[in-house]
Coordinates of C-alpha atoms in Angstrom, one line a residue:
X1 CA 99.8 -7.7 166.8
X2 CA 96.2 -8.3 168.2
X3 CA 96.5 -11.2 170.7
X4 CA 93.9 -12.7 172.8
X5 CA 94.3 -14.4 176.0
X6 CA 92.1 -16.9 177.3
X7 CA 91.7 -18.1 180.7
X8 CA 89.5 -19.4 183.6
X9 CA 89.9 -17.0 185.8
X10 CA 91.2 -13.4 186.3
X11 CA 92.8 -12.5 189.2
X12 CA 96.5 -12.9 191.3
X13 CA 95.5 -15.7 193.7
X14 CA 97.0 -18.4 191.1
X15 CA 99.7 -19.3 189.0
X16 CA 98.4 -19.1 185.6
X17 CA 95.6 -16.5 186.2
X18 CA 99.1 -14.3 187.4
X19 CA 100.9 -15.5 184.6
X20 CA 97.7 -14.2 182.2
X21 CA 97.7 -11.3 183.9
X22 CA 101.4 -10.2 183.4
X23 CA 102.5 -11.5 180.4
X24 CA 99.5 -9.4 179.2
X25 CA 100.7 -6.3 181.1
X26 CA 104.2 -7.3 179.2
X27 CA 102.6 -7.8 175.4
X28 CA 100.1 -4.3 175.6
X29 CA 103.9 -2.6 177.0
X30 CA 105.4 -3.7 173.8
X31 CA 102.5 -2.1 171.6
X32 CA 100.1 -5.6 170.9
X33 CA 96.7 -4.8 171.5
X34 CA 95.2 -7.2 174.3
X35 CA 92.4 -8.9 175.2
X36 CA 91.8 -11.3 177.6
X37 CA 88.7 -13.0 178.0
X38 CA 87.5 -15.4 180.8
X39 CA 84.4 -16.9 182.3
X40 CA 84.8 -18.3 186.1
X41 CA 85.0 -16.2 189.5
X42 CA 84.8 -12.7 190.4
X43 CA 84.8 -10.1 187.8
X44 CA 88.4 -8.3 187.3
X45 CA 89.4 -5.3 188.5
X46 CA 92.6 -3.6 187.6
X47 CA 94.0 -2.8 191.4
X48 CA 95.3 1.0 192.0
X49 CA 99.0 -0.4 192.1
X50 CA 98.9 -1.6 188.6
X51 CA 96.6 1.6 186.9
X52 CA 100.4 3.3 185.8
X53 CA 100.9 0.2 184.0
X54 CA 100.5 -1.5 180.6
X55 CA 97.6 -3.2 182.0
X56 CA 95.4 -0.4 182.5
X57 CA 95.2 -0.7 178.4
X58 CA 94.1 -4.6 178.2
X59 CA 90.2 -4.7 178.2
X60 CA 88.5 -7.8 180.0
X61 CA 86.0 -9.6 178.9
X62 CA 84.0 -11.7 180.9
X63 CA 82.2 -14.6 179.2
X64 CA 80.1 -16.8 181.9
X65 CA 81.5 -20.4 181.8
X66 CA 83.2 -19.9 179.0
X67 CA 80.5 -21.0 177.1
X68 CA 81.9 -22.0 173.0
X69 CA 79.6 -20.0 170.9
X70 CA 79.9 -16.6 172.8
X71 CA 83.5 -17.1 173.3
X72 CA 83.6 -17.6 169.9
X73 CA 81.6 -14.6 168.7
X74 CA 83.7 -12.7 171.0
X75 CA 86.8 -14.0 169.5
X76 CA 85.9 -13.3 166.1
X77 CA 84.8 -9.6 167.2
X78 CA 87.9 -9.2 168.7
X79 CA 89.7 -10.2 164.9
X80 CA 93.1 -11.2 166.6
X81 CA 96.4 -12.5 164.8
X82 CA 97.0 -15.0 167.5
X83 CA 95.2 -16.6 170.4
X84 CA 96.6 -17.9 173.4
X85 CA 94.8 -20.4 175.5
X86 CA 95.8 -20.6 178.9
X87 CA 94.6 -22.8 181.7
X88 CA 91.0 -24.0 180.4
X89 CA 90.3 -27.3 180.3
X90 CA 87.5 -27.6 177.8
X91 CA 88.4 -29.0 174.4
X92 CA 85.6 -28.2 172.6
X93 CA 86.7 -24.4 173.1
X94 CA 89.8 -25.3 172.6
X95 CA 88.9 -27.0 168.9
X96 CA 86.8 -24.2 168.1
X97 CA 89.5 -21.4 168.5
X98 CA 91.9 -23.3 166.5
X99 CA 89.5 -23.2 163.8
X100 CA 89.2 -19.0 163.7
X101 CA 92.8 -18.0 163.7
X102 CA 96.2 -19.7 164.3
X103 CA 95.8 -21.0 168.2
X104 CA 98.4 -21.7 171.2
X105 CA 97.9 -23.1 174.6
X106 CA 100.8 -22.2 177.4
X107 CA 100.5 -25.5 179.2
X108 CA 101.0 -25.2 183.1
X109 CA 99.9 -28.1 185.2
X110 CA 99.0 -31.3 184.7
X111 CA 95.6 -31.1 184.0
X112 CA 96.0 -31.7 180.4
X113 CA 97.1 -35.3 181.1
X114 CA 96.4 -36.3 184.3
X115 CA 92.6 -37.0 186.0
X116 CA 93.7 -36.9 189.2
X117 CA 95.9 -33.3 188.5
X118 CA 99.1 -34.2 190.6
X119 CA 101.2 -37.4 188.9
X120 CA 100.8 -38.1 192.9
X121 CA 100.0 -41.6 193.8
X122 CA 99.1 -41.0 197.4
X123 CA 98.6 -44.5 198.5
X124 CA 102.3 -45.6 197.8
X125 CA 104.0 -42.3 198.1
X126 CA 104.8 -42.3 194.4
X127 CA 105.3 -39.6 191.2
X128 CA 102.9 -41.5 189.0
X129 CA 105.0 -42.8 185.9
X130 CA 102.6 -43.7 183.6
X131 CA 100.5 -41.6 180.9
X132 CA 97.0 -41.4 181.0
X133 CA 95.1 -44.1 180.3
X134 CA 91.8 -46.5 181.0
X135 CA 94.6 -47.7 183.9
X136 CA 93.9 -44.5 185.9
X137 CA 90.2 -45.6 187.0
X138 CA 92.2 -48.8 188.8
X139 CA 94.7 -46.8 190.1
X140 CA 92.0 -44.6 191.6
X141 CA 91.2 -46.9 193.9
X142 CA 94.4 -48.8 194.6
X143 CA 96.2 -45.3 194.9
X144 CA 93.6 -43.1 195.6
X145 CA 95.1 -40.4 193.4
X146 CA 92.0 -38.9 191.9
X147 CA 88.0 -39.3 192.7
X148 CA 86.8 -42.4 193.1
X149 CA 83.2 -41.4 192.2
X150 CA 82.4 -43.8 189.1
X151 CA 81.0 -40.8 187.0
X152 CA 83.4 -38.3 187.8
X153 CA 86.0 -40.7 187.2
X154 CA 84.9 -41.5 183.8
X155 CA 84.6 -38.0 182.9
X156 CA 87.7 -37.0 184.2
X157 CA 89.5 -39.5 181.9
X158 CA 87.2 -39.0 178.7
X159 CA 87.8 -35.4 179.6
X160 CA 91.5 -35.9 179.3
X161 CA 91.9 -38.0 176.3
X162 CA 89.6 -34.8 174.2
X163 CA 92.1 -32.5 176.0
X164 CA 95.4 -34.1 174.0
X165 CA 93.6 -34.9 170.9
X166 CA 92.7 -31.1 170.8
X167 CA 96.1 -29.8 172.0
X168 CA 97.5 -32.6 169.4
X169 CA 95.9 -30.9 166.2
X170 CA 97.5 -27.1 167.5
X171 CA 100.2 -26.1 165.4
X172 CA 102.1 -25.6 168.6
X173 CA 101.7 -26.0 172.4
X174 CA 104.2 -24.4 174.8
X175 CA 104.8 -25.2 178.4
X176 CA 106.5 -23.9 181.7
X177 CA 109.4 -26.6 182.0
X178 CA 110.7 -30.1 181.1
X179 CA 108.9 -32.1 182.9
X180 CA 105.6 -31.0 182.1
X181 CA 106.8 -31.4 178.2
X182 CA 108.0 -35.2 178.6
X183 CA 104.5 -35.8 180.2
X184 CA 102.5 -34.4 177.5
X185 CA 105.1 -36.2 175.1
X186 CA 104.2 -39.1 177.2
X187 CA 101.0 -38.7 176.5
X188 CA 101.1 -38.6 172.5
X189 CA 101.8 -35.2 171.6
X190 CA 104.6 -34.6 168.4
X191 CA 107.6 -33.2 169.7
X192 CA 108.6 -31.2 167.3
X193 CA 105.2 -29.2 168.5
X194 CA 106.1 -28.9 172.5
X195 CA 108.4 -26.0 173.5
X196 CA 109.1 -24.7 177.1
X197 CA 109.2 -21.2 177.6
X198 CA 110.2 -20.9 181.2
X199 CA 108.4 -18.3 183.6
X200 CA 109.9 -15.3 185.5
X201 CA 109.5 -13.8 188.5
X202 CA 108.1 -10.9 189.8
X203 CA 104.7 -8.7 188.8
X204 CA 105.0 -7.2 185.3
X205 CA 101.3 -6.1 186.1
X206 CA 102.1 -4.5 189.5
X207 CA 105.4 -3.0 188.9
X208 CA 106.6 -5.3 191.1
X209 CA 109.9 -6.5 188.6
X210 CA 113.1 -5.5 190.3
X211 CA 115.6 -7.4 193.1
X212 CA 115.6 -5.9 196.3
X213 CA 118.2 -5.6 199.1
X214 CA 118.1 -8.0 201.9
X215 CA 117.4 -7.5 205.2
X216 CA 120.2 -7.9 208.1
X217 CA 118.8 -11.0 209.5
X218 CA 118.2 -11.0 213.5
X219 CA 117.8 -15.1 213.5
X220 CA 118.4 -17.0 210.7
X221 CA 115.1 -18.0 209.3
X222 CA 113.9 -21.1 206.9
X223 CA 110.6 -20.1 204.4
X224 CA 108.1 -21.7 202.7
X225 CA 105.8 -20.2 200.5
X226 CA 102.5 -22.4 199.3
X227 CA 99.3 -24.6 199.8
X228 CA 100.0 -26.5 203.0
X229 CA 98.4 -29.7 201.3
X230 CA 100.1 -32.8 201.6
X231 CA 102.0 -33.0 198.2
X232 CA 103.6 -30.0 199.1
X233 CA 105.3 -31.6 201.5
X234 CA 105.2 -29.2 204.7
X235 CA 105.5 -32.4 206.7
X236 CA 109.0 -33.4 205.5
X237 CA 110.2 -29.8 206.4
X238 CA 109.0 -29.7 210.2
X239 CA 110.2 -33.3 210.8
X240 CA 113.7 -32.2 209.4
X241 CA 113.7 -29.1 210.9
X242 CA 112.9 -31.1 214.4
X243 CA 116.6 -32.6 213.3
X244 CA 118.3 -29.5 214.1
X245 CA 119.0 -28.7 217.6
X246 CA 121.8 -27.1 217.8
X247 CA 121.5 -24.0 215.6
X248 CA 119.0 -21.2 216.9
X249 CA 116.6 -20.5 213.9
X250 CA 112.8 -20.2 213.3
X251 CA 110.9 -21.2 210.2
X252 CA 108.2 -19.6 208.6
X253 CA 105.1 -21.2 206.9
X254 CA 102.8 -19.3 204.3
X255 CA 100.1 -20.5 202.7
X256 CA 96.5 -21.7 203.8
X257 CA 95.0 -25.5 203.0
X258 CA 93.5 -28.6 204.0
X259 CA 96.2 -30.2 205.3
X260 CA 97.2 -26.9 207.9
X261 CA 95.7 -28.0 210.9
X262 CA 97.6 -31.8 210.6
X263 CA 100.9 -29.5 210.3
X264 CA 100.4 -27.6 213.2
X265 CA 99.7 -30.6 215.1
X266 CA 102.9 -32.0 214.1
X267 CA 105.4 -28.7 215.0
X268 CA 103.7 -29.2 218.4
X269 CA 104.4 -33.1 218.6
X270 CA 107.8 -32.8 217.5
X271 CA 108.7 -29.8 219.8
X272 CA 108.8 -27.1 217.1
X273 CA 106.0 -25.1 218.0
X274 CA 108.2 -22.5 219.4
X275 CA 109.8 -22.5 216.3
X276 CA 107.7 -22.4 213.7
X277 CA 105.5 -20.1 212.7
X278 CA 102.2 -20.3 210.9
X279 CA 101.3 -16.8 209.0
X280 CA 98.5 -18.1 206.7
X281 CA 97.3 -16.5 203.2
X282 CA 99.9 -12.9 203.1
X283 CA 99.0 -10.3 200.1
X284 CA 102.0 -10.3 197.9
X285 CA 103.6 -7.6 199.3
X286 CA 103.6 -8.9 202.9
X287 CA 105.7 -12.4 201.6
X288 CA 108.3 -10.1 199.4
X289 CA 109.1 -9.0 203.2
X290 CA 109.6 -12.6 204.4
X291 CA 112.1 -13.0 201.0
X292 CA 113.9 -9.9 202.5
X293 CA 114.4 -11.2 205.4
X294 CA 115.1 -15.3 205.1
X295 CA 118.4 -17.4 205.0
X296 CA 116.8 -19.8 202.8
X297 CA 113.8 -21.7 201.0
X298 CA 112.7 -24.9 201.1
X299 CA 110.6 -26.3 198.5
X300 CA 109.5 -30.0 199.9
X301 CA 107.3 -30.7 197.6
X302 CA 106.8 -34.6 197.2
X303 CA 104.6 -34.4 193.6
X304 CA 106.6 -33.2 190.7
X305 CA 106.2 -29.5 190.2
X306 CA 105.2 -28.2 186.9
X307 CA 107.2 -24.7 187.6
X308 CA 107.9 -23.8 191.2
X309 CA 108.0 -20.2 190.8
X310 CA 108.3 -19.6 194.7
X311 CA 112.3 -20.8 193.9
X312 CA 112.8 -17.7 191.1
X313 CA 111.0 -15.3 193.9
X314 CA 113.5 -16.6 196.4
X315 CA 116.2 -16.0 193.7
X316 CA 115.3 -12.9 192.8
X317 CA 115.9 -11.6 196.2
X318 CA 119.2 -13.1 196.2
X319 CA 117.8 -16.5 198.5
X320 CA 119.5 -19.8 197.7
X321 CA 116.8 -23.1 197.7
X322 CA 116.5 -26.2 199.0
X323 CA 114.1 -28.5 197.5
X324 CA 113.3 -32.4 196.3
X325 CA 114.5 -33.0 192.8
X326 CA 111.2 -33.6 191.3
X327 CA 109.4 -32.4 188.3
X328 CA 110.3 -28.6 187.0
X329 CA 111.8 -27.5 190.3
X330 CA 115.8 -29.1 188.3
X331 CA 114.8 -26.6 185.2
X332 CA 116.3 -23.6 187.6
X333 CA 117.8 -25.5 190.7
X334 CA 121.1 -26.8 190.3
X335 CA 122.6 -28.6 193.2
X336 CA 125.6 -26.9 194.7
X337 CA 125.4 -23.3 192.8
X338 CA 122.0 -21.9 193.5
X339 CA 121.3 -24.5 196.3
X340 CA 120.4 -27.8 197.2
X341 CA 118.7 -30.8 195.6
X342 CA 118.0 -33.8 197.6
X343 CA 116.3 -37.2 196.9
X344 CA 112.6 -37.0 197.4
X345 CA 110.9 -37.8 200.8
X346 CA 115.0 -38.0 202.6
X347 CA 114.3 -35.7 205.4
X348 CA 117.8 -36.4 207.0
X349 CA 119.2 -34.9 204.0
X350 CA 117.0 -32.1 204.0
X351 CA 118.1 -31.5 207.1
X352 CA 121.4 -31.9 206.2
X353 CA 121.8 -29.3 203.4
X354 CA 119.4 -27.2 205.4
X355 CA 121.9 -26.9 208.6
X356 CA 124.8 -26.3 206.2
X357 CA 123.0 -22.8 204.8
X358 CA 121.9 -21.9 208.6
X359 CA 125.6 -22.3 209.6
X360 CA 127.0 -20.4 206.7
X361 CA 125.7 -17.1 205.4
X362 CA 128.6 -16.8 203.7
X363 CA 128.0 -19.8 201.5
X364 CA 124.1 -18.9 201.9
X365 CA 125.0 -15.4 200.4
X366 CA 127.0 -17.2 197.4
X367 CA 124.3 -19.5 196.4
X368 CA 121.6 -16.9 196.6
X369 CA 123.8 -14.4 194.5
X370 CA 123.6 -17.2 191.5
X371 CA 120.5 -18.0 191.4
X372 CA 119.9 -13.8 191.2
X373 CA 122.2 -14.1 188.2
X374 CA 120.6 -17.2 187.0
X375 CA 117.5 -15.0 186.6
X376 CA 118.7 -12.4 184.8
X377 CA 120.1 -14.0 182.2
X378 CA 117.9 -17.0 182.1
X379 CA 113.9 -16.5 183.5
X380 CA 113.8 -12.5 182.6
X381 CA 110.4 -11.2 181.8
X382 CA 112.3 -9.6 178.6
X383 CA 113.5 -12.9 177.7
X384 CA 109.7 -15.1 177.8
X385 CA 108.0 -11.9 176.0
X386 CA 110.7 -12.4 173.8
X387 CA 110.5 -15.9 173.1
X388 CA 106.5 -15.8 173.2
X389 CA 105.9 -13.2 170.6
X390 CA 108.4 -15.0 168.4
X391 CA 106.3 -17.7 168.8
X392 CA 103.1 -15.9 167.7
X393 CA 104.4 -14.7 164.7
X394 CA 106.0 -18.0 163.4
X395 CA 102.1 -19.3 164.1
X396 CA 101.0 -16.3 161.8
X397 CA 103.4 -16.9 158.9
X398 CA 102.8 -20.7 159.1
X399 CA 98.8 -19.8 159.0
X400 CA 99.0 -17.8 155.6

């Protein structure tokens, strides 16, 4: 098949641009000609580590803001079976490509449906539960989950509603987990038309696909890997770390943000300065050392995640998780077998389940071993290519 992948950007810094990346690197290694175009950031460039690879047989093409009518011309160059919209938010595009040939989008956030992007009311300390409506400009204020710039509200929420009425006349939309296909049922779409395809872990474009043997660990050490803003909810983690005092252990932080500086404030005011440690932004290969090497991670995220692929990394090196059961993180975290989920914002719990892993490798080893297995049989990249190119050609047949 001829596919062709479209995106915002082109690179490895986020999740879908990744995702684009690899499942690409995955299609061209199963003989589909590829082509990916996109139209924000710095122009692509295949790195050395990836030049073995399928990818060095995708061409790029770079189309400045995605503007419609040359993505269009380009698409209709191109002459593809199927096209596959990933993380763009323009529904005009959108529309037009549906019109060329039979179109997908692979929904990964909540951009789609949400103005303000997180289902985060920050006011009240809330996952928003309601779909997107006129009610988000009040709740902009009251809440202050999204901008509360008049204009930009407005266009964020007339933006939205031409985003579902576009992805509602697709044949087919798929998304990453559960969650993130109630919402856009939630918010109108049929059903019958929304199927998850979970993700996988690992670096089909790099090479970078395989488990790898932990490290003997000299202290046992807790990991998170992510944006230190607040929904991510690096605060909940130090003050229930500061819980623990009598187990030695250190904890390591990666990831940049706005809301780093508060953090490190915080370690210091609670007396786990000494403990924790903040690394900043690692290149991929440097935080595949800190999965080597941890007891655990922690995923305190207080918004509702639309994946959380940082659990099937920690998985894949054999790393049980503790996390807040929100959003997609209960698609591949099941409490007691591949770790721990606890009630969102109860940081003596998380302490809780955290001390019981720090105290047991044993039980750590167990938990981690499962959610290896879990990943095998259940988020391979064998199984998604599989799923994914069985959706494509169902679009194709159902075109003719």
């Amino acid at each position: 098949m001829k596919i062709l992948l479209i995106n915002e950007r082109l690179d490895f810094a986020g999740g879908a641009e990744r995702y684009t990346v690899d499942i690409a690197a995955g299609l061209a290694g199963l003989g589909h000609e590829i082509e990916i175009i996109y139209g924000f950031g710095d122009k692509f460039s295949i790195p050395e580590s990836a030049l073995s690879t399928p990818l060095a047989k995708v061409k790029t093409v770079f189309i400045d803001g995605l503007e419609v009518a040359a993505v269009s011309a380009e698409a209709q160059s191109f002459n593809p079976d199927v096209i596959n919209v990933q993380s763009i938010n323009e529904p005009k595009l959108l529309t037009e490509l549906s019109r060329l040939k039979p179109t997908t989008s692979f929904i990964h956030d909540h951009r789609s449906y949400c103005p303000g992007n997180s289902k985060l009311w920050f006011s009240s300390n809330r996952v928003c539960p309601i779909p997107m409506s006129l009610k988000c400009a009040a709740y902009a204020y009251k809440e202050k989950c999204m901008t509360r710039r008049i204009t930009k509200l407005v266009g964020r929420i007339n933006n939205r509603r031409e985003m579902l009425s576009a992805l509602g006349q697709l044949p087919l939309v798929m998304c990453n987990s559960h969650y993130v296909r109630e919402q856009l049922i939630q918010n109108g779409l049929d059903e019958k038309k929304v199927v998850v395809n979970g993700l996988f872990p690992g670096g089909l474009s790099t090479g970078v696909s395989g488990t790898f043997r932990p490290e003997t660990e000299l202290q046992p050490e807790i990991l998170f890997v992510g944006r230190v803003f607040i929904e991510k909810g690096v605060e909940y983690l130090l003050r229930a770390a500061a819980l623990i005092s009598d187990i030695p252990f250190k904890i390591s932080i990666i990831g940049e943000g706005w809301d780093l500086k508060r953090c490190g404030e915080l370690a210091l005011e609670l007396k786990i300065d000494g403990r924790a440690e903040f690394t900043g932004f690692l290149p991929r290969e440097e935080i595949d050392k800190f999965y080597q090497r941890c007891r655990l991670l922690v995923v305190p995220s207080i918004w509702p995640e639309p994946f959380g692929m940082v659990g099937l990394e920690a998985y894949r090196f054999g790393k049980p998780v503790v996390a807040f059961a929100e959003g997609g993180v209960t698609d591949w975290l099941s409490d007691n077998q591949t770790g721990y989920l606890v009630e969102r914002g109860n940081v003596q719990m998380l302490a809780d389940k955290m001390s019981v892993l720090l105290r047991d490798s044993s039980l750590a080893g167990r938990l981690g071993e499962a959610g290896r297995s879990l990943v095998l049989e259940k988020f391979s990249p064998e199984r998604h290519l599989r799923q994914l190119t069985d959706t494509y050609r169902s679009l194709t047949v159902n075109r003719r």
